[in-house]
Amino acid sequence: MKQFIRYLGATVFGLALGISVSLSGQENARSVLSQYDYPLLVDIMDTIETYYVNQISRDELIEGAIEGMFKKLDPYSGYLSHQDLINIRDTNRGEYFGYGFEIASDDNLIRIVSPFSDSPADKAGIIAGDTIIAVNSHLVTEMDLNAVLAEIRYHSLNDLPITLTLEHSDRLSYQVTIRPATISVASVQGRWLEGDIAYVRLTSFQDNTTEDLVKQLSQWKSPKGLILDLRNNPGGLLDQAIRIADLFLAKGRIVSTSGRYFDANSDYFASPQTLMTNVPMMVLINKGSASASEVLAAALQENGRALLIGETSFGKGTVQSLIPTLNMDSAIKLTIAHYNTPKGHDIHAKGIEPDIKIAAQNTVKDAADMPIIGSEQRKTQLEDQTLASAIAWIENQK
């Protein structure tokens, strides 16, 4: 069975939180004095400092020890520097610096989850599902996932170009050299389709995504149907996904989380207030729909509010939290829980199965590529089989 290791890191921690909850800094700020003094670790560091053939500092040894600890954990957990924290805050505001793509590891193959619209990766022709063969002439088969991420991150932080050798699903290989850039991502993009159908694409879950979605929906009067496009949405903030699910659900569980830490165990339920009640709803998903987007899709599907159409989703079912360190200018990003769908399903490494399965015909890139007017709209719908099927389903509803 394939073992999926998901990680969203090629955009300088791009949407690094995936889905997240927050823990208080006070909970983490434990006393420096511990019941353990780790004499073995200290002894090993002392011995290396004294006898190793090359001089190495205590700081370097401590850094290596920290890296070693996280190698024992899942790839979503890691130490974040002050700059990493700044990058994450920028990302949650819809802006970050990087190449504009995300990667995942699947049976030792490192694949592109999705390029962001108008990013360096998008402009270079990289598409969702491409396999990375080499990074800067280093074969990926000779590098583990962490090494690939480190190489990409180093070049991005230092504003350096990176050369990637990739392979499309049809086995056609190609090479691109791209430079990092500041990328702005509007998380909510909406259009009014012919036939009085409202279309909204959510590209990620940022600080203001729910607020922006409410503003978009309030502009439309009495749509005959609503299409929510979550394709190539890698996730983001869990609270935003929960709030958006609550907009469309009058009752029922949205998601539950479970972990060893007390506050990691939570149940989230819908409140009675809803928007677009009784409006037929379709949700578009594909293999690039991950994390928080899967939480939203599963909540709408399992509560009977919407049908899902497209491909099986990504399959990331873990929860990460940012926990401040003692010096407060860095943090630990740690997996603290698993989440389950409203009916108790664990979708990690499995994904969510759509109600109507349609293989991807093309990658959704930008709202500008989506419906406009007249013949251009019809042309777009025909080219996008998933969207066309969703429109047809809504038009057939009474």
mmCIF file of C-alpha atoms in Angstrom:
data_model
loop_
_atom_site.group_PDB
_atom_site.id
_atom_site.type_symbol
_atom_site.label_atom_id
_atom_site.label_comp_id
_atom_site.label_asym_id
_atom_site.label_seq_id
_atom_site.Cartn_x
_atom_site.Cartn_y
_atom_site.Cartn_z
ATOM 1 C CA MET A 1 0.000 0.000 0.000
ATOM 2 C CA LYS A 2 1.275 3.418 -0.815
ATOM 3 C CA GLN A 3 2.473 5.421 2.149
ATOM 4 C CA PHE A 4 1.788 9.091 1.631
ATOM 5 C CA ILE A 5 3.966 11.713 3.218
ATOM 6 C CA ARG A 6 2.506 15.111 2.634
ATOM 7 C CA TYR A 7 4.427 18.295 3.095
ATOM 8 C CA LEU A 8 3.783 21.782 1.931
ATOM 9 C CA GLY A 9 7.138 23.484 1.923
ATOM 10 C CA ALA A 10 8.347 24.530 -1.509
ATOM 11 C CA THR A 11 7.035 28.064 -1.120
ATOM 12 C CA VAL A 12 9.259 28.930 1.820
ATOM 13 C CA PHE A 13 6.893 27.189 4.173
ATOM 14 C CA GLY A 14 4.186 28.263 1.653
ATOM 15 C CA LEU A 15 1.068 27.213 3.524
ATOM 16 C CA ALA A 16 3.080 25.452 6.157
ATOM 17 C CA LEU A 17 0.371 25.116 8.778
ATOM 18 C CA GLY A 18 -1.895 23.028 6.507
ATOM 19 C CA ILE A 19 -4.582 22.902 9.183
ATOM 20 C CA SER A 20 -3.686 24.340 12.522
ATOM 21 C CA VAL A 21 -4.806 25.076 16.048
ATOM 22 C CA SER A 22 -3.028 27.295 18.529
ATOM 23 C CA LEU A 23 -1.516 26.494 21.903
ATOM 24 C CA SER A 24 -0.686 29.113 24.471
ATOM 25 C CA GLY A 25 2.908 30.169 24.850
ATOM 26 C CA GLN A 26 2.467 29.887 28.603
ATOM 27 C CA GLU A 27 1.730 26.167 28.322
ATOM 28 C CA ASN A 28 4.987 25.697 26.435
ATOM 29 C CA ALA A 29 7.136 27.957 28.597
ATOM 30 C CA ARG A 30 8.125 25.307 31.066
ATOM 31 C CA SER A 31 10.842 25.811 33.617
ATOM 32 C CA VAL A 32 14.366 25.415 32.345
ATOM 33 C CA LEU A 33 14.977 23.259 35.400
ATOM 34 C CA SER A 34 13.786 19.771 34.550
ATOM 35 C CA GLN A 35 13.700 16.504 36.366
ATOM 36 C CA TYR A 36 16.109 15.297 33.675
ATOM 37 C CA ASP A 37 19.513 16.864 33.033
ATOM 38 C CA TYR A 38 20.273 14.655 30.031
ATOM 39 C CA PRO A 39 23.772 13.706 31.215
ATOM 40 C CA LEU A 40 24.324 11.369 28.262
ATOM 41 C CA LEU A 41 23.577 14.088 25.697
ATOM 42 C CA VAL A 42 25.829 16.558 27.493
ATOM 43 C CA ASP A 43 28.578 13.956 27.784
ATOM 44 C CA ILE A 44 28.425 13.212 24.052
ATOM 45 C CA MET A 45 28.615 16.913 23.155
ATOM 46 C CA ASP A 46 31.575 17.393 25.506
ATOM 47 C CA THR A 47 33.387 14.420 23.993
ATOM 48 C CA ILE A 48 32.828 15.617 20.420
ATOM 49 C CA GLU A 49 33.967 19.133 21.264
ATOM 50 C CA THR A 50 37.148 17.793 22.851
ATOM 51 C CA TYR A 51 38.223 14.961 20.579
ATOM 52 C CA TYR A 52 36.599 15.355 17.138
ATOM 53 C CA VAL A 53 39.154 15.797 14.352
ATOM 54 C CA ASN A 54 37.635 19.098 13.220
ATOM 55 C CA GLN A 55 36.630 21.932 15.523
ATOM 56 C CA ILE A 56 32.895 22.185 16.024
ATOM 57 C CA SER A 57 31.033 24.552 18.302
ATOM 58 C CA ARG A 58 28.511 23.733 20.989
ATOM 59 C CA ASP A 59 25.888 25.737 19.069
ATOM 60 C CA GLU A 60 26.429 23.572 15.983
ATOM 61 C CA LEU A 61 26.046 20.427 18.060
ATOM 62 C CA ILE A 62 22.849 21.691 19.661
ATOM 63 C CA GLU A 63 21.473 22.588 16.225
ATOM 64 C CA GLY A 64 22.308 19.083 15.018
ATOM 65 C CA ALA A 65 20.622 17.545 18.054
ATOM 66 C CA ILE A 66 17.459 19.542 17.353
ATOM 67 C CA GLU A 67 17.442 18.450 13.713
ATOM 68 C CA GLY A 68 17.928 14.844 14.819
ATOM 69 C CA MET A 69 14.926 15.010 17.138
ATOM 70 C CA PHE A 70 12.626 16.204 14.391
ATOM 71 C CA LYS A 71 13.834 13.461 12.054
ATOM 72 C CA LYS A 72 12.172 11.057 14.491
ATOM 73 C CA LEU A 73 8.844 12.823 13.952
ATOM 74 C CA ASP A 74 6.591 13.235 10.944
ATOM 75 C CA PRO A 75 7.624 15.627 8.135
ATOM 76 C CA TYR A 76 5.042 18.210 9.227
ATOM 77 C CA SER A 77 6.884 18.896 12.468
ATOM 78 C CA GLY A 78 9.948 21.104 12.632
ATOM 79 C CA TYR A 79 11.809 23.993 14.178
ATOM 80 C CA LEU A 80 10.915 27.450 12.831
ATOM 81 C CA SER A 81 13.347 30.335 12.933
ATOM 82 C CA HIS A 82 12.242 33.927 13.383
ATOM 83 C CA GLN A 83 12.277 34.390 9.593
ATOM 84 C CA ASP A 84 10.177 31.243 9.153
ATOM 85 C CA LEU A 85 7.571 32.732 11.508
ATOM 86 C CA ILE A 86 7.508 35.948 9.492
ATOM 87 C CA ASN A 87 7.011 33.915 6.317
ATOM 88 C CA ILE A 88 4.075 32.048 7.842
ATOM 89 C CA ARG A 89 2.406 35.274 8.967
ATOM 90 C CA ASP A 90 2.828 36.685 5.476
ATOM 91 C CA THR A 91 1.364 33.510 4.004
ATOM 92 C CA ASN A 92 -1.702 33.717 6.230
ATOM 93 C CA ARG A 93 -2.210 37.270 4.960
ATOM 94 C CA GLY A 94 -2.071 35.998 1.378
ATOM 95 C CA GLU A 95 1.461 37.025 0.488
ATOM 96 C CA TYR A 96 4.759 35.143 0.584
ATOM 97 C CA PHE A 97 8.118 34.919 -1.112
ATOM 98 C CA GLY A 98 8.966 31.752 -2.986
ATOM 99 C CA TYR A 99 8.695 29.780 -6.209
ATOM 100 C CA GLY A 100 4.949 29.169 -5.961
ATOM 101 C CA PHE A 101 4.597 25.403 -5.813
ATOM 102 C CA GLU A 102 4.057 22.725 -3.204
ATOM 103 C CA ILE A 103 5.374 19.193 -3.095
ATOM 104 C CA ALA A 104 4.390 15.810 -1.705
ATOM 105 C CA SER A 105 6.243 12.522 -1.386
ATOM 106 C CA ASP A 106 4.539 9.397 -2.682
ATOM 107 C CA ASP A 107 6.452 6.086 -2.564
ATOM 108 C CA ASN A 108 9.781 7.935 -2.834
ATOM 109 C CA LEU A 109 8.524 9.995 -5.774
ATOM 110 C CA ILE A 110 8.330 13.727 -5.084
ATOM 111 C CA ARG A 111 5.424 15.304 -6.917
ATOM 112 C CA ILE A 112 4.016 18.776 -7.453
ATOM 113 C CA VAL A 113 0.764 19.236 -5.555
ATOM 114 C CA SER A 114 -0.130 22.431 -7.368
ATOM 115 C CA PRO A 115 1.478 25.620 -8.660
ATOM 116 C CA PHE A 116 -0.052 28.887 -7.530
ATOM 117 C CA SER A 117 -1.631 31.121 -10.117
ATOM 118 C CA ASP A 118 0.721 33.631 -11.713
ATOM 119 C CA SER A 119 3.688 32.317 -9.691
ATOM 120 C CA PRO A 120 7.145 31.603 -11.148
ATOM 121 C CA ALA A 121 6.270 27.889 -11.197
ATOM 122 C CA ASP A 122 2.981 28.515 -12.988
ATOM 123 C CA LYS A 123 4.615 30.740 -15.600
ATOM 124 C CA ALA A 124 7.305 28.101 -16.204
ATOM 125 C CA GLY A 125 4.673 25.513 -17.153
ATOM 126 C CA ILE A 126 4.811 23.350 -14.016
ATOM 127 C CA ILE A 127 1.486 21.584 -13.468
ATOM 128 C CA ALA A 128 -0.122 19.583 -10.671
ATOM 129 C CA GLY A 129 1.026 15.968 -10.582
ATOM 130 C CA ASP A 130 4.423 16.536 -12.197
ATOM 131 C CA THR A 131 7.232 14.444 -10.693
ATOM 132 C CA ILE A 132 10.488 16.139 -9.697
ATOM 133 C CA ILE A 133 13.419 14.163 -11.101
ATOM 134 C CA ALA A 134 16.307 16.409 -10.061
ATOM 135 C CA VAL A 135 16.967 19.621 -8.132
ATOM 136 C CA ASN A 136 19.991 21.630 -9.293
ATOM 137 C CA SER A 137 21.320 18.536 -11.106
ATOM 138 C CA HIS A 138 21.046 16.406 -7.936
ATOM 139 C CA LEU A 139 18.872 13.375 -8.607
ATOM 140 C CA VAL A 140 15.921 13.278 -6.235
ATOM 141 C CA THR A 141 16.396 9.518 -5.802
ATOM 142 C CA GLU A 142 19.655 10.348 -4.034
ATOM 143 C CA MET A 143 18.004 12.892 -1.745
ATOM 144 C CA ASP A 144 15.357 12.419 0.935
ATOM 145 C CA LEU A 145 12.361 14.715 1.240
ATOM 146 C CA ASN A 146 13.992 16.873 3.901
ATOM 147 C CA ALA A 147 17.065 17.382 1.720
ATOM 148 C CA VAL A 148 14.912 18.482 -1.220
ATOM 149 C CA LEU A 149 12.986 20.890 0.981
ATOM 150 C CA ALA A 150 16.208 22.267 2.459
ATOM 151 C CA GLU A 151 17.667 22.872 -1.006
ATOM 152 C CA ILE A 152 14.540 24.680 -2.187
ATOM 153 C CA ARG A 153 14.244 26.690 1.008
ATOM 154 C CA TYR A 154 17.905 27.774 0.947
ATOM 155 C CA HIS A 155 17.657 29.083 -2.601
ATOM 156 C CA SER A 156 14.377 30.841 -1.905
ATOM 157 C CA LEU A 157 15.582 32.575 1.265
ATOM 158 C CA ASN A 158 18.702 33.744 -0.545
ATOM 159 C CA ASP A 159 16.798 34.893 -3.643
ATOM 160 C CA LEU A 160 18.591 32.407 -5.889
ATOM 161 C CA PRO A 161 17.323 30.648 -9.027
ATOM 162 C CA ILE A 162 16.673 26.937 -8.840
ATOM 163 C CA THR A 163 16.764 24.415 -11.678
ATOM 164 C CA LEU A 164 14.248 21.596 -11.658
ATOM 165 C CA THR A 165 14.015 18.572 -13.907
ATOM 166 C CA LEU A 166 10.451 17.313 -13.979
ATOM 167 C CA GLU A 167 8.304 14.729 -15.681
ATOM 168 C CA HIS A 168 4.680 15.052 -16.754
ATOM 169 C CA SER A 169 2.238 12.209 -16.204
ATOM 170 C CA ASP A 170 2.777 11.181 -19.840
ATOM 171 C CA ARG A 171 6.482 10.561 -18.957
ATOM 172 C CA LEU A 172 7.626 13.584 -20.966
ATOM 173 C CA SER A 173 10.515 15.200 -19.073
ATOM 174 C CA TYR A 174 11.491 18.875 -19.132
ATOM 175 C CA GLN A 175 13.745 21.292 -17.268
ATOM 176 C CA VAL A 176 13.014 24.774 -15.911
ATOM 177 C CA THR A 177 15.021 27.395 -14.051
ATOM 178 C CA ILE A 178 12.924 29.722 -11.916
ATOM 179 C CA ARG A 179 13.631 32.568 -9.525
ATOM 180 C CA PRO A 180 11.666 33.221 -6.323
ATOM 181 C CA ALA A 181 9.260 36.147 -6.259
ATOM 182 C CA THR A 182 6.702 37.775 -4.013
ATOM 183 C CA ILE A 183 3.410 36.030 -4.673
ATOM 184 C CA SER A 184 0.009 37.429 -3.752
ATOM 185 C CA VAL A 185 -2.839 34.965 -3.490
ATOM 186 C CA ALA A 186 -6.473 36.094 -3.319
ATOM 187 C CA SER A 187 -8.106 33.272 -1.403
ATOM 188 C CA VAL A 188 -11.633 34.008 -2.712
ATOM 189 C CA GLN A 189 -12.390 34.357 -6.417
ATOM 190 C CA GLY A 190 -15.989 34.491 -7.614
ATOM 191 C CA ARG A 191 -17.969 34.640 -10.876
ATOM 192 C CA TRP A 192 -21.638 34.643 -11.824
ATOM 193 C CA LEU A 193 -22.239 31.930 -14.429
ATOM 194 C CA GLU A 194 -24.837 31.722 -17.152
ATOM 195 C CA GLY A 195 -27.968 30.083 -15.843
ATOM 196 C CA ASP A 196 -27.800 32.109 -12.611
ATOM 197 C CA ILE A 197 -25.216 29.842 -10.976
ATOM 198 C CA ALA A 198 -22.773 31.268 -8.436
ATOM 199 C CA TYR A 199 -19.182 30.068 -8.728
ATOM 200 C CA VAL A 200 -16.559 30.549 -5.994
ATOM 201 C CA ARG A 201 -13.024 29.284 -6.001
ATOM 202 C CA LEU A 202 -11.162 29.078 -2.676
ATOM 203 C CA THR A 203 -7.425 28.936 -3.322
ATOM 204 C CA SER A 204 -6.403 28.673 0.354
ATOM 205 C CA PHE A 205 -7.612 29.427 3.875
ATOM 206 C CA GLN A 206 -6.116 32.706 5.073
ATOM 207 C CA ASP A 207 -6.854 35.114 7.920
ATOM 208 C CA ASN A 208 -9.727 36.856 6.114
ATOM 209 C CA THR A 209 -11.050 34.081 3.862
ATOM 210 C CA THR A 210 -14.398 33.706 5.643
ATOM 211 C CA GLU A 211 -14.981 37.461 5.673
ATOM 212 C CA ASP A 212 -14.094 37.738 1.983
ATOM 213 C CA LEU A 213 -16.382 34.827 1.113
ATOM 214 C CA VAL A 214 -19.331 36.401 2.939
ATOM 215 C CA LYS A 215 -18.748 39.649 1.024
ATOM 216 C CA GLN A 216 -18.689 37.739 -2.260
ATOM 217 C CA LEU A 217 -21.852 35.751 -1.529
ATOM 218 C CA SER A 218 -23.734 38.880 -0.388
ATOM 219 C CA GLN A 219 -23.351 40.348 -3.881
ATOM 220 C CA TRP A 220 -25.505 37.646 -5.431
ATOM 221 C CA LYS A 221 -29.296 37.460 -5.291
ATOM 222 C CA SER A 222 -31.159 34.154 -5.508
ATOM 223 C CA PRO A 223 -28.717 31.916 -7.395
ATOM 224 C CA LYS A 224 -30.119 28.667 -8.722
ATOM 225 C CA GLY A 225 -27.020 26.852 -7.517
ATOM 226 C CA LEU A 226 -23.615 27.321 -5.933
ATOM 227 C CA ILE A 227 -20.350 25.743 -7.085
ATOM 228 C CA LEU A 228 -17.505 25.793 -4.552
ATOM 229 C CA ASP A 229 -14.174 25.007 -6.224
ATOM 230 C CA LEU A 230 -11.551 23.556 -3.866
ATOM 231 C CA ARG A 231 -9.316 22.094 -6.550
ATOM 232 C CA ASN A 232 -5.604 22.613 -5.919
ATOM 233 C CA ASN A 233 -6.386 24.195 -2.552
ATOM 234 C CA PRO A 234 -3.561 22.997 -0.255
ATOM 235 C CA GLY A 235 -5.248 24.098 2.956
ATOM 236 C CA GLY A 236 -4.372 26.793 5.456
ATOM 237 C CA LEU A 237 -6.025 27.795 8.723
ATOM 238 C CA LEU A 238 -8.336 25.254 10.297
ATOM 239 C CA ASP A 239 -10.524 27.847 11.983
ATOM 240 C CA GLN A 240 -11.319 29.382 8.603
ATOM 241 C CA ALA A 241 -12.397 26.028 7.143
ATOM 242 C CA ILE A 242 -14.638 25.435 10.178
ATOM 243 C CA ARG A 243 -16.201 28.900 9.931
ATOM 244 C CA ILE A 244 -16.905 28.476 6.215
ATOM 245 C CA ALA A 245 -18.495 25.065 6.784
ATOM 246 C CA ASP A 246 -20.662 26.697 9.443
ATOM 247 C CA LEU A 247 -21.895 29.234 6.873
ATOM 248 C CA PHE A 248 -23.628 26.462 4.943
ATOM 249 C CA LEU A 249 -24.597 24.036 7.739
ATOM 250 C CA ALA A 250 -27.496 24.575 10.137
ATOM 251 C CA LYS A 251 -26.563 21.633 12.348
ATOM 252 C CA GLY A 252 -24.214 18.680 12.660
ATOM 253 C CA ARG A 253 -20.571 18.021 13.442
ATOM 254 C CA ILE A 254 -18.042 19.809 11.236
ATOM 255 C CA VAL A 255 -14.851 18.051 12.356
ATOM 256 C CA SER A 256 -13.289 16.445 15.426
ATOM 257 C CA THR A 257 -9.655 16.331 16.502
ATOM 258 C CA SER A 258 -7.892 13.895 18.835
ATOM 259 C CA GLY A 259 -4.428 13.813 20.396
ATOM 260 C CA ARG A 260 -2.520 13.174 23.638
ATOM 261 C CA TYR A 261 -2.542 16.839 24.696
ATOM 262 C CA PHE A 262 -5.837 17.760 26.412
ATOM 263 C CA ASP A 263 -6.692 20.807 24.251
ATOM 264 C CA ALA A 264 -5.979 18.833 21.074
ATOM 265 C CA ASN A 265 -9.240 16.947 21.607
ATOM 266 C CA SER A 266 -12.134 18.987 20.266
ATOM 267 C CA ASP A 267 -15.477 18.681 18.510
ATOM 268 C CA TYR A 268 -16.719 21.462 16.271
ATOM 269 C CA PHE A 269 -20.444 21.779 15.511
ATOM 270 C CA ALA A 270 -22.467 23.996 13.196
ATOM 271 C CA SER A 271 -24.620 26.851 14.466
ATOM 272 C CA PRO A 272 -28.196 27.441 13.187
ATOM 273 C CA GLN A 273 -27.423 30.554 11.128
ATOM 274 C CA THR A 274 -26.739 29.719 7.457
ATOM 275 C CA LEU A 275 -26.307 31.338 4.064
ATOM 276 C CA MET A 276 -27.911 30.238 0.785
ATOM 277 C CA THR A 277 -30.247 27.791 2.481
ATOM 278 C CA ASN A 278 -31.843 25.314 0.034
ATOM 279 C CA VAL A 279 -29.547 26.395 -2.811
ATOM 280 C CA PRO A 280 -28.168 23.256 -4.553
ATOM 281 C CA MET A 281 -24.450 23.035 -3.959
ATOM 282 C CA MET A 282 -21.579 21.241 -5.679
ATOM 283 C CA VAL A 283 -17.994 21.090 -4.396
ATOM 284 C CA LEU A 284 -15.134 20.489 -6.837
ATOM 285 C CA ILE A 285 -12.097 18.596 -5.496
ATOM 286 C CA ASN A 286 -8.992 16.948 -6.927
ATOM 287 C CA LYS A 287 -5.723 15.414 -5.760
ATOM 288 C CA GLY A 288 -4.470 18.907 -4.945
ATOM 289 C CA SER A 289 -7.257 19.490 -2.403
ATOM 290 C CA ALA A 290 -5.603 18.997 0.983
ATOM 291 C CA SER A 291 -5.802 19.681 4.706
ATOM 292 C CA ALA A 292 -8.321 22.399 5.560
ATOM 293 C CA SER A 293 -9.977 22.054 2.150
ATOM 294 C CA GLU A 294 -10.605 18.377 2.946
ATOM 295 C CA VAL A 295 -12.126 19.364 6.299
ATOM 296 C CA LEU A 296 -14.567 21.663 4.505
ATOM 297 C CA ALA A 297 -15.354 19.189 1.726
ATOM 298 C CA ALA A 298 -15.992 16.316 4.140
ATOM 299 C CA ALA A 299 -18.178 18.469 6.390
ATOM 300 C CA LEU A 300 -20.423 19.489 3.503
ATOM 301 C CA GLN A 301 -20.513 15.989 2.027
ATOM 302 C CA GLU A 302 -21.186 13.974 5.183
ATOM 303 C CA ASN A 303 -23.815 16.400 6.463
ATOM 304 C CA GLY A 304 -25.676 16.068 3.176
ATOM 305 C CA ARG A 305 -25.279 19.726 2.218
ATOM 306 C CA ALA A 306 -23.320 19.262 -1.012
ATOM 307 C CA LEU A 307 -22.172 16.676 -3.516
ATOM 308 C CA LEU A 308 -18.467 16.335 -4.230
ATOM 309 C CA ILE A 309 -17.301 15.987 -7.816
ATOM 310 C CA GLY A 310 -13.830 15.418 -9.253
ATOM 311 C CA GLU A 311 -10.897 13.318 -8.049
ATOM 312 C CA THR A 312 -10.001 11.714 -4.717
ATOM 313 C CA SER A 313 -8.473 14.401 -2.520
ATOM 314 C CA PHE A 314 -4.936 14.648 -1.155
ATOM 315 C CA GLY A 315 -5.324 12.844 2.157
ATOM 316 C CA LYS A 316 -3.753 14.927 4.944
ATOM 317 C CA GLY A 317 -5.472 14.239 8.234
ATOM 318 C CA THR A 318 -3.117 15.651 10.857
ATOM 319 C CA VAL A 319 -3.219 18.873 12.857
ATOM 320 C CA GLN A 320 -0.196 21.088 13.427
ATOM 321 C CA SER A 321 0.262 23.802 16.036
ATOM 322 C CA LEU A 322 2.797 26.582 16.444
ATOM 323 C CA ILE A 323 4.303 26.461 19.927
ATOM 324 C CA PRO A 324 6.618 29.345 20.929
ATOM 325 C CA THR A 325 10.070 28.483 22.272
ATOM 326 C CA LEU A 326 11.482 29.950 25.479
ATOM 327 C CA ASN A 327 13.260 32.798 23.700
ATOM 328 C CA MET A 328 9.998 33.658 21.894
ATOM 329 C CA ASP A 329 11.643 34.602 18.572
ATOM 330 C CA SER A 330 11.280 31.082 17.179
ATOM 331 C CA ALA A 331 8.748 28.296 17.433
ATOM 332 C CA ILE A 332 8.117 24.593 17.068
ATOM 333 C CA LYS A 333 5.645 23.456 14.438
ATOM 334 C CA LEU A 334 4.383 20.202 15.884
ATOM 335 C CA THR A 335 1.793 17.634 14.867
ATOM 336 C CA ILE A 336 -0.449 17.423 17.926
ATOM 337 C CA ALA A 337 -3.559 15.635 16.675
ATOM 338 C CA HIS A 338 -5.407 13.736 13.989
ATOM 339 C CA TYR A 339 -8.737 14.922 12.680
ATOM 340 C CA ASN A 340 -11.785 12.876 11.745
ATOM 341 C CA THR A 341 -14.661 13.722 9.419
ATOM 342 C CA PRO A 342 -18.188 14.226 10.834
ATOM 343 C CA LYS A 343 -18.867 10.499 10.516
ATOM 344 C CA GLY A 344 -15.597 9.575 12.218
ATOM 345 C CA HIS A 345 -13.508 8.735 9.151
ATOM 346 C CA ASP A 346 -9.733 9.150 9.185
ATOM 347 C CA ILE A 347 -8.786 10.268 5.661
ATOM 348 C CA HIS A 348 -5.027 10.523 6.225
ATOM 349 C CA ALA A 349 -3.122 8.997 3.299
ATOM 350 C CA LYS A 350 -6.504 7.995 1.831
ATOM 351 C CA GLY A 351 -8.251 11.182 0.807
ATOM 352 C CA ILE A 352 -11.949 11.895 0.346
ATOM 353 C CA GLU A 353 -13.814 10.054 -2.356
ATOM 354 C CA PRO A 354 -16.064 12.313 -4.472
ATOM 355 C CA ASP A 355 -19.700 11.397 -5.032
ATOM 356 C CA ILE A 356 -19.139 11.835 -8.772
ATOM 357 C CA LYS A 357 -15.674 10.843 -9.927
ATOM 358 C CA ILE A 358 -14.177 12.609 -12.938
ATOM 359 C CA ALA A 359 -10.526 12.397 -13.934
ATOM 360 C CA ALA A 360 -8.779 15.744 -14.242
ATOM 361 C CA GLN A 361 -8.750 17.192 -17.748
ATOM 362 C CA ASN A 362 -6.728 20.300 -16.992
ATOM 363 C CA THR A 363 -5.363 22.279 -14.084
ATOM 364 C CA VAL A 364 -7.407 25.184 -12.749
ATOM 365 C CA LYS A 365 -5.103 28.205 -12.812
ATOM 366 C CA ASP A 366 -6.898 31.447 -12.272
ATOM 367 C CA ALA A 367 -10.327 32.916 -11.916
ATOM 368 C CA ALA A 368 -9.696 34.766 -15.151
ATOM 369 C CA ASP A 369 -9.663 31.404 -16.878
ATOM 370 C CA MET A 370 -13.065 30.586 -15.446
ATOM 371 C CA PRO A 371 -16.490 31.571 -16.785
ATOM 372 C CA ILE A 372 -16.855 35.029 -18.265
ATOM 373 C CA ILE A 373 -19.688 35.576 -20.761
ATOM 374 C CA GLY A 374 -21.208 34.153 -23.901
ATOM 375 C CA SER A 375 -19.302 31.756 -26.122
ATOM 376 C CA GLU A 376 -16.075 32.174 -24.139
ATOM 377 C CA GLN A 377 -17.854 30.856 -21.070
ATOM 378 C CA ARG A 378 -19.241 27.880 -22.961
ATOM 379 C CA LYS A 379 -15.787 27.139 -24.345
ATOM 380 C CA THR A 380 -14.285 27.181 -20.846
ATOM 381 C CA GLN A 381 -17.001 24.903 -19.512
ATOM 382 C CA LEU A 382 -16.440 22.382 -22.282
ATOM 383 C CA GLU A 383 -12.688 22.379 -21.634
ATOM 384 C CA ASP A 384 -13.224 21.882 -17.889
ATOM 385 C CA GLN A 385 -15.158 18.617 -17.678
ATOM 386 C CA THR A 386 -15.542 18.757 -13.902
ATOM 387 C CA LEU A 387 -17.003 22.264 -13.921
ATOM 388 C CA ALA A 388 -19.253 21.423 -16.876
ATOM 389 C CA SER A 389 -20.603 18.375 -15.027
ATOM 390 C CA ALA A 390 -21.277 20.416 -11.907
ATOM 391 C CA ILE A 391 -23.186 23.021 -13.941
ATOM 392 C CA ALA A 392 -25.218 20.311 -15.675
ATOM 393 C CA TRP A 393 -26.139 18.712 -12.340
ATOM 394 C CA ILE A 394 -27.357 22.018 -10.917
ATOM 395 C CA GLU A 395 -29.349 22.830 -14.065
ATOM 396 C CA ASN A 396 -31.155 19.494 -13.747
ATOM 397 C CA GLN A 397 -32.282 20.190 -10.185
ATOM 398 C CA LYS A 398 -35.892 21.186 -9.738
#
